[in-house]
Short mmCIF file of C-alpha atoms in Angstrom, two decimals:
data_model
loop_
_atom_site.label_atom_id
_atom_site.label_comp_id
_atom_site.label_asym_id
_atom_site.label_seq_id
_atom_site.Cartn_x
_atom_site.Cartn_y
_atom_site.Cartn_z
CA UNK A 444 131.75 130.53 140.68
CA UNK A 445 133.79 133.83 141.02
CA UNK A 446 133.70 136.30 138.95
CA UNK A 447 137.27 135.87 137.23
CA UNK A 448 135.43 132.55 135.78
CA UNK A 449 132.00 134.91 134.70
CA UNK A 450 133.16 135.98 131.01
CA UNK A 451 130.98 133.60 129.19
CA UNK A 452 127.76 134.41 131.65
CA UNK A 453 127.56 137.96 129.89
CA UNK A 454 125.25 138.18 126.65
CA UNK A 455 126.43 141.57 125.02
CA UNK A 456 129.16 140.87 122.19
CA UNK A 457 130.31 143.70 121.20
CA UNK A 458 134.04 145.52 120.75
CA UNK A 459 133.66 148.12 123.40
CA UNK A 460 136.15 150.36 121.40
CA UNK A 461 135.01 149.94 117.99
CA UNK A 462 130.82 149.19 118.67
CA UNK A 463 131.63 146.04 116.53
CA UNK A 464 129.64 142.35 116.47
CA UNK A 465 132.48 140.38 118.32
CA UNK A 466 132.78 137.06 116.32
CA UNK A 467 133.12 133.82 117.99
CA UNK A 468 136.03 131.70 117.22
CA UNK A 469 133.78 129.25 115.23
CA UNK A 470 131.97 132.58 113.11
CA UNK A 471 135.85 133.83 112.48
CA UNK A 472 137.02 130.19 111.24
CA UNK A 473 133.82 129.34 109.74
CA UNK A 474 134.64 133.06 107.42
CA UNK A 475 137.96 131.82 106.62
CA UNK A 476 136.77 128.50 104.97
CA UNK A 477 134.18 130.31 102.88
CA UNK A 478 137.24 132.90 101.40
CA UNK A 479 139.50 129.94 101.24
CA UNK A 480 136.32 128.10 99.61
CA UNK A 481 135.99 130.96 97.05
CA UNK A 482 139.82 131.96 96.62
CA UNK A 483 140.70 128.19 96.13
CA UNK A 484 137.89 126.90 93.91
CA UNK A 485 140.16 126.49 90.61
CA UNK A 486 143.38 125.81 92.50
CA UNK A 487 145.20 122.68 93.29
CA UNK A 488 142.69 119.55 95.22
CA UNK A 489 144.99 118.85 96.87
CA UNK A 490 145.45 121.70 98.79
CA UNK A 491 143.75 122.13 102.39
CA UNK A 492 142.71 125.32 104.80
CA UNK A 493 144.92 125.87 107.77
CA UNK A 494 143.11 123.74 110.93
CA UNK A 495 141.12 125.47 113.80
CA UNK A 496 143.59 127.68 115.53
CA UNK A 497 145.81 128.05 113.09
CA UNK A 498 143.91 130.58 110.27
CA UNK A 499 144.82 134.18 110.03
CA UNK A 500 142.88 135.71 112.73
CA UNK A 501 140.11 137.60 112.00
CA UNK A 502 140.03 141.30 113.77
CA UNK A 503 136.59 141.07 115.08
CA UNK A 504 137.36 137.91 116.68
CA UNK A 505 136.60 137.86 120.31
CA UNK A 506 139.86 138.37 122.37
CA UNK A 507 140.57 137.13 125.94
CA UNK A 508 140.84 140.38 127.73
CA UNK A 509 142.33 141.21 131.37
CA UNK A 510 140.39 144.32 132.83
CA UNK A 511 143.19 144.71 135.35
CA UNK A 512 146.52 143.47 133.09
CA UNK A 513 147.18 140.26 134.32
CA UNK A 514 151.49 141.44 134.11
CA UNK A 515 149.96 143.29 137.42
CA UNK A 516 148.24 140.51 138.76
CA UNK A 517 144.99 141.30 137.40
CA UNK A 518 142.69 137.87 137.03
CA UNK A 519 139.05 139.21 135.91
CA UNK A 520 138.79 138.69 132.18
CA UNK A 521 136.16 138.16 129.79
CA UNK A 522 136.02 137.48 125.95
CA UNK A 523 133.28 139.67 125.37
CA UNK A 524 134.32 143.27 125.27
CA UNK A 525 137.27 143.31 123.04
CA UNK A 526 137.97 142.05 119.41
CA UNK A 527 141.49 140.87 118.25
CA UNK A 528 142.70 143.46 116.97
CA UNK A 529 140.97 146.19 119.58
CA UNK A 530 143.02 144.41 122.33
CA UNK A 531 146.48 144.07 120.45
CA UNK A 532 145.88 148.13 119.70
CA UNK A 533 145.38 149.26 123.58
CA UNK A 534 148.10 147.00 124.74
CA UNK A 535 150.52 148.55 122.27
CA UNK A 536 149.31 152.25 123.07
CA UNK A 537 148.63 151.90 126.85
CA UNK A 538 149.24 148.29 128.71
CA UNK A 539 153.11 147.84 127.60
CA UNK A 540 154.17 151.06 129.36
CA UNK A 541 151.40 151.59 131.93
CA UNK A 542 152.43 147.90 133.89
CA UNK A 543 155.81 148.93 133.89
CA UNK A 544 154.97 152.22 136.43
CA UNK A 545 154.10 148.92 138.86
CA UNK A 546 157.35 146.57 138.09
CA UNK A 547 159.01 147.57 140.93
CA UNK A 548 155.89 146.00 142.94
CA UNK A 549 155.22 142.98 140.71
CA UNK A 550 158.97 141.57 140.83
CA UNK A 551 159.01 141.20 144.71
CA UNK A 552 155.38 140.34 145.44
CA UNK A 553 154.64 136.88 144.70
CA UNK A 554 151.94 137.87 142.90
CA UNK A 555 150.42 134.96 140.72
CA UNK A 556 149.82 135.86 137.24
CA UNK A 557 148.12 133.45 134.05
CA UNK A 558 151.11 134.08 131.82
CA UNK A 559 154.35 133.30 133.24
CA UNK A 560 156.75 135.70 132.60
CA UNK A 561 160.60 136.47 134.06
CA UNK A 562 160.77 140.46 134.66
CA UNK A 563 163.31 142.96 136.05
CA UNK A 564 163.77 146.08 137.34
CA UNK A 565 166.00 148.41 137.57
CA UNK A 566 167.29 149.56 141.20
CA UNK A 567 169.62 151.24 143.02
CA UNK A 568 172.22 150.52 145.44
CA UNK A 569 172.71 153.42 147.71
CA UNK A 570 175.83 152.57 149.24
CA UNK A 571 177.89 150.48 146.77
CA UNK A 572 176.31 153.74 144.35
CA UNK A 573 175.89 151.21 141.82
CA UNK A 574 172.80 150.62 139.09
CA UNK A 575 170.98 147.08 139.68
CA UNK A 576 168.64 144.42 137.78
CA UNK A 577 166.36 142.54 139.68
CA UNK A 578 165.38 139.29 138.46
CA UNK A 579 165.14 135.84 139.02
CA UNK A 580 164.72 137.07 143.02
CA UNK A 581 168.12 138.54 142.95
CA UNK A 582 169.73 142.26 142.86
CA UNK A 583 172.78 142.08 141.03
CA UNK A 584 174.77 145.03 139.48
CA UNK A 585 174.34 145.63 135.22
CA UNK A 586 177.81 145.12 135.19
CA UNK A 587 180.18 143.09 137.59
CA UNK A 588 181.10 145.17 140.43
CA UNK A 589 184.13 144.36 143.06
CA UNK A 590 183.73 146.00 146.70
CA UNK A 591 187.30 146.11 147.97
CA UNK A 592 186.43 146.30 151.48
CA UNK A 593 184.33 143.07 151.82
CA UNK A 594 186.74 141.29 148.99
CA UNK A 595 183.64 140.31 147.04
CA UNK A 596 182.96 140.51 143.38
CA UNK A 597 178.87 140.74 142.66
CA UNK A 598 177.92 139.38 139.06
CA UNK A 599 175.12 137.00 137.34
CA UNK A 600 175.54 134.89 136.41
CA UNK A 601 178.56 133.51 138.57
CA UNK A 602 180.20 133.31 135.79
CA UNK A 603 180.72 136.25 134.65
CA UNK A 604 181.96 137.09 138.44
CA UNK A 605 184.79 133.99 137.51
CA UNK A 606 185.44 135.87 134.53
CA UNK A 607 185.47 139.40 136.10
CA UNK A 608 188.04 138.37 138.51
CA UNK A 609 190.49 137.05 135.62
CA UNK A 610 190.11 140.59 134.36
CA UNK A 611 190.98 141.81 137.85
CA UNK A 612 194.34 139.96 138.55
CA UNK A 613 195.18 140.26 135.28
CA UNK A 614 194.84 144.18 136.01
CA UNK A 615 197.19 143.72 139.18
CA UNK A 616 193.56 144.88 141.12
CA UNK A 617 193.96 141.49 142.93
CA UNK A 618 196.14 138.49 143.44
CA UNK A 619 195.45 135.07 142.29
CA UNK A 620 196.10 134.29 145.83
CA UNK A 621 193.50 136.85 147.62
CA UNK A 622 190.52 134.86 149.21
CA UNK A 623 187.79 136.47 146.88
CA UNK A 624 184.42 135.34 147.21
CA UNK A 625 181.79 135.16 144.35
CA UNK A 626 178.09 136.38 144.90
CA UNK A 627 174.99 136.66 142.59
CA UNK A 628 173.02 138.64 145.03
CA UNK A 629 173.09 142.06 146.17
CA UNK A 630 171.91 143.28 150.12
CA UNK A 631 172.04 146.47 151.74
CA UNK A 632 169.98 149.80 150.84
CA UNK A 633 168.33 149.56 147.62
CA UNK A 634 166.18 152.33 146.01
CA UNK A 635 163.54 151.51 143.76
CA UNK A 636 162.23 154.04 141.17
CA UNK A 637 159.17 154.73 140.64
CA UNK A 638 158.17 156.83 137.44
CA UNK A 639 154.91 157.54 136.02
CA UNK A 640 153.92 159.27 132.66
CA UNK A 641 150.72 161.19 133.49
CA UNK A 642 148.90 160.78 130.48
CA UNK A 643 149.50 156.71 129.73
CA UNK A 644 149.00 156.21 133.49
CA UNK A 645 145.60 157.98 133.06
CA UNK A 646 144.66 156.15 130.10
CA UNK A 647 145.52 153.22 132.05
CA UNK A 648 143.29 153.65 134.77
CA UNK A 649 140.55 154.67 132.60
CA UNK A 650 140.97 151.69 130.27
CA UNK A 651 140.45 149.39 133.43
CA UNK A 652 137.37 151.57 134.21
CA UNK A 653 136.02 151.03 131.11
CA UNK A 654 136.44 147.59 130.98
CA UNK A 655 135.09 146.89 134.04
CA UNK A 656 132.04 149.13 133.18
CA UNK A 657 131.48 147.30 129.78
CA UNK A 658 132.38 144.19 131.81
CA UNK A 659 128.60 145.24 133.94
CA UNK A 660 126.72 145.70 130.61
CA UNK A 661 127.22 149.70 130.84
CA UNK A 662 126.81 150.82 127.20
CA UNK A 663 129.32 151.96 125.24
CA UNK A 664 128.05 155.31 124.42
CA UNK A 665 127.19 156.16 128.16
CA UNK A 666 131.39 156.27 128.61
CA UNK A 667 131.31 159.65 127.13
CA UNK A 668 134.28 161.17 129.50
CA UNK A 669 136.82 158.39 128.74
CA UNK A 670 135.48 156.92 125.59
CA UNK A 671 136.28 158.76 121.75
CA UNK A 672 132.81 156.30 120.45
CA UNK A 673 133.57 158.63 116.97
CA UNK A 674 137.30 157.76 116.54
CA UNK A 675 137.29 154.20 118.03
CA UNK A 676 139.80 155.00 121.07
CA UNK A 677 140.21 156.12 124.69
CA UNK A 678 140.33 159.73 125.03
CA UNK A 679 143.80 161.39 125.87
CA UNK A 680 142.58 163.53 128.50
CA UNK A 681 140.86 161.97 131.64
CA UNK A 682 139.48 162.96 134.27
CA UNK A 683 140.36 161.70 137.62
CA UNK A 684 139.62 162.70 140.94
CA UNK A 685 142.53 161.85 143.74
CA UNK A 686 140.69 159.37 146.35
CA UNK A 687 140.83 160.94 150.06
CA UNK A 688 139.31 158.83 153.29
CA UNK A 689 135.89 161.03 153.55
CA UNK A 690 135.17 159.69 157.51
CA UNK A 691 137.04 159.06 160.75
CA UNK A 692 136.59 155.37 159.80
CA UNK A 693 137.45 155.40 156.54
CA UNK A 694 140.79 156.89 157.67
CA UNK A 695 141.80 154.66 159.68
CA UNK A 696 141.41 151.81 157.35
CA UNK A 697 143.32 153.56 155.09
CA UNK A 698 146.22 153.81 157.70
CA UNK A 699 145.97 149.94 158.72
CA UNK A 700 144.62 148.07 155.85
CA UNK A 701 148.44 146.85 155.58
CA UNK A 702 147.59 144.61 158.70
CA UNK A 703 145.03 142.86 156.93
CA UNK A 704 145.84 138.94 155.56
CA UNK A 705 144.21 140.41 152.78
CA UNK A 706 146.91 143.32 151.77
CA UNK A 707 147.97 144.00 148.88
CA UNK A 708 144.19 144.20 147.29
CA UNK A 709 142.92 145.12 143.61
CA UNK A 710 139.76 146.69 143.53
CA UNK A 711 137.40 147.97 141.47
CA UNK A 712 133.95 149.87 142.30
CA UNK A 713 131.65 150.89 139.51
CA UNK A 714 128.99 153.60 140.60
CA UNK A 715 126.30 155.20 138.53
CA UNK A 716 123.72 157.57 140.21
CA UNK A 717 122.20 160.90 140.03
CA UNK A 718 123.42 161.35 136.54
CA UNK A 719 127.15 160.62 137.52
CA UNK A 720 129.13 157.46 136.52
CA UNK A 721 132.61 156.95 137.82
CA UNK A 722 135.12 153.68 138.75
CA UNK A 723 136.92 153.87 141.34
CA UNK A 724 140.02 151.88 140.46
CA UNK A 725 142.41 150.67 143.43
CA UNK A 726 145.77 149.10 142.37
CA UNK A 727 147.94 147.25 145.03
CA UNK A 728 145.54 149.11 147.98
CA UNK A 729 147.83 152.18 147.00
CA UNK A 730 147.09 153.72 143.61
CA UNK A 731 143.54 154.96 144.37
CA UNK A 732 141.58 157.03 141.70
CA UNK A 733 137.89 157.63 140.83
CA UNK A 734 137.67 157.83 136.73
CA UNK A 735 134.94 159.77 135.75
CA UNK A 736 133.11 158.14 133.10
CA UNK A 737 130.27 160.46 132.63
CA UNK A 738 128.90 163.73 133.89
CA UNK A 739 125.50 163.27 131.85
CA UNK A 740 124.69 159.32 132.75
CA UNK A 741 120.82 158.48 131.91
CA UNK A 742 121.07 154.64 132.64
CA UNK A 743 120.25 152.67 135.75
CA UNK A 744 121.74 153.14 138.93
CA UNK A 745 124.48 150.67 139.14
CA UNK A 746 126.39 149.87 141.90
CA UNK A 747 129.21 146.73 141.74
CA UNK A 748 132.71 145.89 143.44
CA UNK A 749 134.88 143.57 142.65
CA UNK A 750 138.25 142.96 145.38
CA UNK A 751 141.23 140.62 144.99
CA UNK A 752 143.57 139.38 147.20
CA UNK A 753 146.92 139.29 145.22
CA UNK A 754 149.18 136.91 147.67
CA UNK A 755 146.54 134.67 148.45
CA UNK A 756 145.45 134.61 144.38
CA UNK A 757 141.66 134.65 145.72
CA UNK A 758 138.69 136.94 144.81
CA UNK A 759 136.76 138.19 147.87
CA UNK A 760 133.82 140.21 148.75
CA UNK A 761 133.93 143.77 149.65
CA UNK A 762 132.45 142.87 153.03
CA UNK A 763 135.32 140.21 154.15
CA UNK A 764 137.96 143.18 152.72
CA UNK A 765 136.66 145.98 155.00
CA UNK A 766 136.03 143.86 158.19
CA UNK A 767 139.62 142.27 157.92
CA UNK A 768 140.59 145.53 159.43
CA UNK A 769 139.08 145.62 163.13
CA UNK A 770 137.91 149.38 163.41
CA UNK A 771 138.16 150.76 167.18
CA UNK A 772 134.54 150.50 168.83
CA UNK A 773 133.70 154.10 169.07
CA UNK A 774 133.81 154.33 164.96
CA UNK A 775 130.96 153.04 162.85
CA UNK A 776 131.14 150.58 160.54
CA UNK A 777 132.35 151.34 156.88
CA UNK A 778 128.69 150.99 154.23
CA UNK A 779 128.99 151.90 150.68
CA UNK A 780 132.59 152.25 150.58
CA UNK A 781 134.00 154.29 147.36
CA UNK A 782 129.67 155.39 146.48
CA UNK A 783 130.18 158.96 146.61
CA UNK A 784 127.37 161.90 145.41
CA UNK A 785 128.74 164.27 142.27
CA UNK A 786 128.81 166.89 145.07
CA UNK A 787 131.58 164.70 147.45
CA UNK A 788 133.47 163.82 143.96
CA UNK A 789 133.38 167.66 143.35
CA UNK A 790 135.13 168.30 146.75
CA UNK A 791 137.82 165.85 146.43
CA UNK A 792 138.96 166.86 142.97
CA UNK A 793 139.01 170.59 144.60
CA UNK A 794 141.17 168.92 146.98
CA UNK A 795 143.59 167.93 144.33
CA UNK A 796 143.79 171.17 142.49
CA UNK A 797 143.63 173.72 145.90
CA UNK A 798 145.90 171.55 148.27
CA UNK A 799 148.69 169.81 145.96
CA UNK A 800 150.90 169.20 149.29
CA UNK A 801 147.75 167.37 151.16
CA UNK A 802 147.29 165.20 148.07
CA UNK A 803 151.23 164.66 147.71
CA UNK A 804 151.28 163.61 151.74
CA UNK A 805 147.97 161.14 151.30
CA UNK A 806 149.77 159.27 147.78
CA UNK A 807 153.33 159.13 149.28
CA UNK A 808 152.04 157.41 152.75
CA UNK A 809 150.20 154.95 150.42
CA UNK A 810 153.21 154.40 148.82
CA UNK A 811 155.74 154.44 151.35
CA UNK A 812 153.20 151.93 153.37
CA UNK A 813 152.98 149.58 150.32
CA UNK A 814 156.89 149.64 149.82
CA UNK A 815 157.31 148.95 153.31
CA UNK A 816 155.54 145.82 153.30
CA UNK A 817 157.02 144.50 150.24
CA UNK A 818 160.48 144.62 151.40
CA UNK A 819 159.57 143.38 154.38
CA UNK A 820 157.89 139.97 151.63
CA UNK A 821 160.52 140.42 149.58
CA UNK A 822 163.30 139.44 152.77
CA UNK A 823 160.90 137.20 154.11
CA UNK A 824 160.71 135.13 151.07
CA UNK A 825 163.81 135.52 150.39
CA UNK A 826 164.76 134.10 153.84
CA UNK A 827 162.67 130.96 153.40
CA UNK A 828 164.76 130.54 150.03
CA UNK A 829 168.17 130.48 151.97
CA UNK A 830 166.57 128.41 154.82
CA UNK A 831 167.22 130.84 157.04
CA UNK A 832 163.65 130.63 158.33
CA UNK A 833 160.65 128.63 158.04
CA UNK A 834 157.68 129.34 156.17
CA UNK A 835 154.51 130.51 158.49
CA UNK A 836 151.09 129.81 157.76
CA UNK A 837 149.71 133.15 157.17
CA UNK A 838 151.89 135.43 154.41
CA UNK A 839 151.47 138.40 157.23
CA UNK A 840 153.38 136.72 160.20
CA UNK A 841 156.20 138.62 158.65
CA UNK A 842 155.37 142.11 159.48
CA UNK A 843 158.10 143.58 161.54
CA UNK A 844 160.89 141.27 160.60
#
């Protein structure tokens, strides 16, 4: 059994963000007969509670909660650290806007998610100089768009390209006689935009480091550097530390984990030692941060990874991630990876705040090398959908097309 299927192995029950009971969906419907029993005594007989499912819910109700949003890709859950209402709060403050900072990834991987959704993204066609949507696995301009030079008029539907070019020779642009063709679908040079909001991308991370903490029976009140336990919420300000490659080896798995059948990877490495608990979070093997959870820990040393392989929708262990990429044989292997001392922690958050330019360099060639790769999915996909080529066996056999 993987862990995404674990929820209902863990015995603690309670809302990590409020400290209350969680209630079972039996307890929560099993309350609302007893008011309906009391409010309804000297009403109508004839009148009848709403069935199972359909009650109001209760707010202390357990909740089925993604610690990684699932919009991302994210597949561990559990329905034992968040109530009802807890979970509809954070994903109005933080999860709405925080998965959008990741869209541009999300819409061109083919990255499996339990609620089906359709989602665009804006873009940018650098040579047309013309705003795009990306859905449905097309770029198409936000409003119809005629290139003169290749005689094409770019719209989606195609219908509103048939209707654009009405407007067009009826304007004297065209003639009803020029051989005009009709596309949906945008090529070329397209920019993505990326933008980030530093505080809900922060309370973002930490709200997957919390969950995933809470999710390995850490106690609430042990979160005390992410985790308001006196006003019920997750703290504005949070502290992370910018995750560098700390050894020869470590660096160059940073620089070729993109070979690996196992790229794009979420992971997610709880530490607690030496009265210092952090996650290190990991988003699409790019957005790497340690949130510190506490500078004063007193519990057990804890120790637990979690890694997911996003294309091939399949949890792995941390051993099978690191040893996908073959290290050269004068390197030692790769032990521990992200269990660092308060002292190493110390030096890379120095790092940050002394050398902006190094930190800058590290997070735009993890970037860069994730946006690489999924244009290069995003054509190849795209490819197989216009039979152009054949689908390989292995998602990677792509790399350099």
């Amino acid at each position: 059994m993987s862990k995404n299927d674990h929820e209902d192995q863990k015995p603690k029950r309670i809302c990590y963000l409020t400290g209350r009971r969680l209630k079972t969906s039996e307890e929560a419907y099993s309350n609302y007969i007893k008011r309906w029993n009391a409010e309804n005594e000297e009403r109508d007989q004839t009148a009848a509670p709403l069935p199972p499912g359909k009650e109001p819910l209760d707010p202390d109700r357990e909740s089925l909660e993604h610690i990684i949003p699932n919009a991302i890709g994210g597949k561990l859950k559990s329905k034992h650290i968040l109530s009802h209402a807890a979970n509809q709060q954070l994903n109005e403050e933080i999860d709405t806007e925080f998965v959008k900072v990741f869209s541009s990834f999300t819409s061109r991987l083919s990255v499996s998610k339990d609620r089906k959704t359709k989602p665009s993204t804006s873009a940018y066609h650098t040579h047309h100089k013309v705003d795009l949507i990306f859905k449905d696995g097309k770029y198409f301009p936000s409003t119809p768009f005629y290139d003169e030079k290749s005689k094409t008029i770019y719209a989606y539907p195609l219908k509103n390209a048939e209707n654009y070019k009405k407007l067009l020779i009826r304007d004297g642009v065209i003639c009803e006689g020029d051989p005009i063709i009709l596309a949906d679908d945008m090529d070329g040079i397209i920019e993505v935009p990326f933008g980030l909001d530093n505080q809900n991308f922060k309370r973002g991370m930490a709200k997957i480091a919390i969950g995933y903490a809470v999710f390995n029976e850490i106690d609430r009140n042990l979160l005390d550097k992410a985790l308001d336990v006196d006003n019920d919420a997750i703290f504005s300000r949070i502290s992370l530390v910018p995750s560098f490659p700390l050894t020869k080896s470590e660096k160059f798995f940073e620089e070729n984990v993109d070979k690996s059948p196992h790229f794009p990877c979420h992971t997610l490495t709880l530490c607690g030692h030496d009265g210092i608990l952090y996650c290190h979070v990991e988003l699409f093997n790019a957005f790497q941060w340690y949130v510190v959870l506490s500078r004063d820990y007193q519990g057990d040393d804890v120790f637990h990874t979690y890694t997911y392989d996003l294309l091939n929708d399949l949890e792995i262990s941390r051993n099978d991630y690191i040893s996908s990429v073959e290290l050269p044989p004068e390197l030692p292997k790769i032990d521990n990876f992200r269990k660092v001392s308060e002292w190493r922690l110390a030096f890379m958050a120095g790092i940050g705040l002394k050398d902006a330019q190094l930190l800058k360099e590290y997070n735009h060639f993890k970037f860069f090398q994730l946006s690489d790769f999924t244009r290069q999915h995003f054509i190849y996909n795209k490819a197989i959908a216009l039979g152009i080529i054949k689908k390989h066996n292995e998602p990677h056999d792509n790399e350099g097309s």
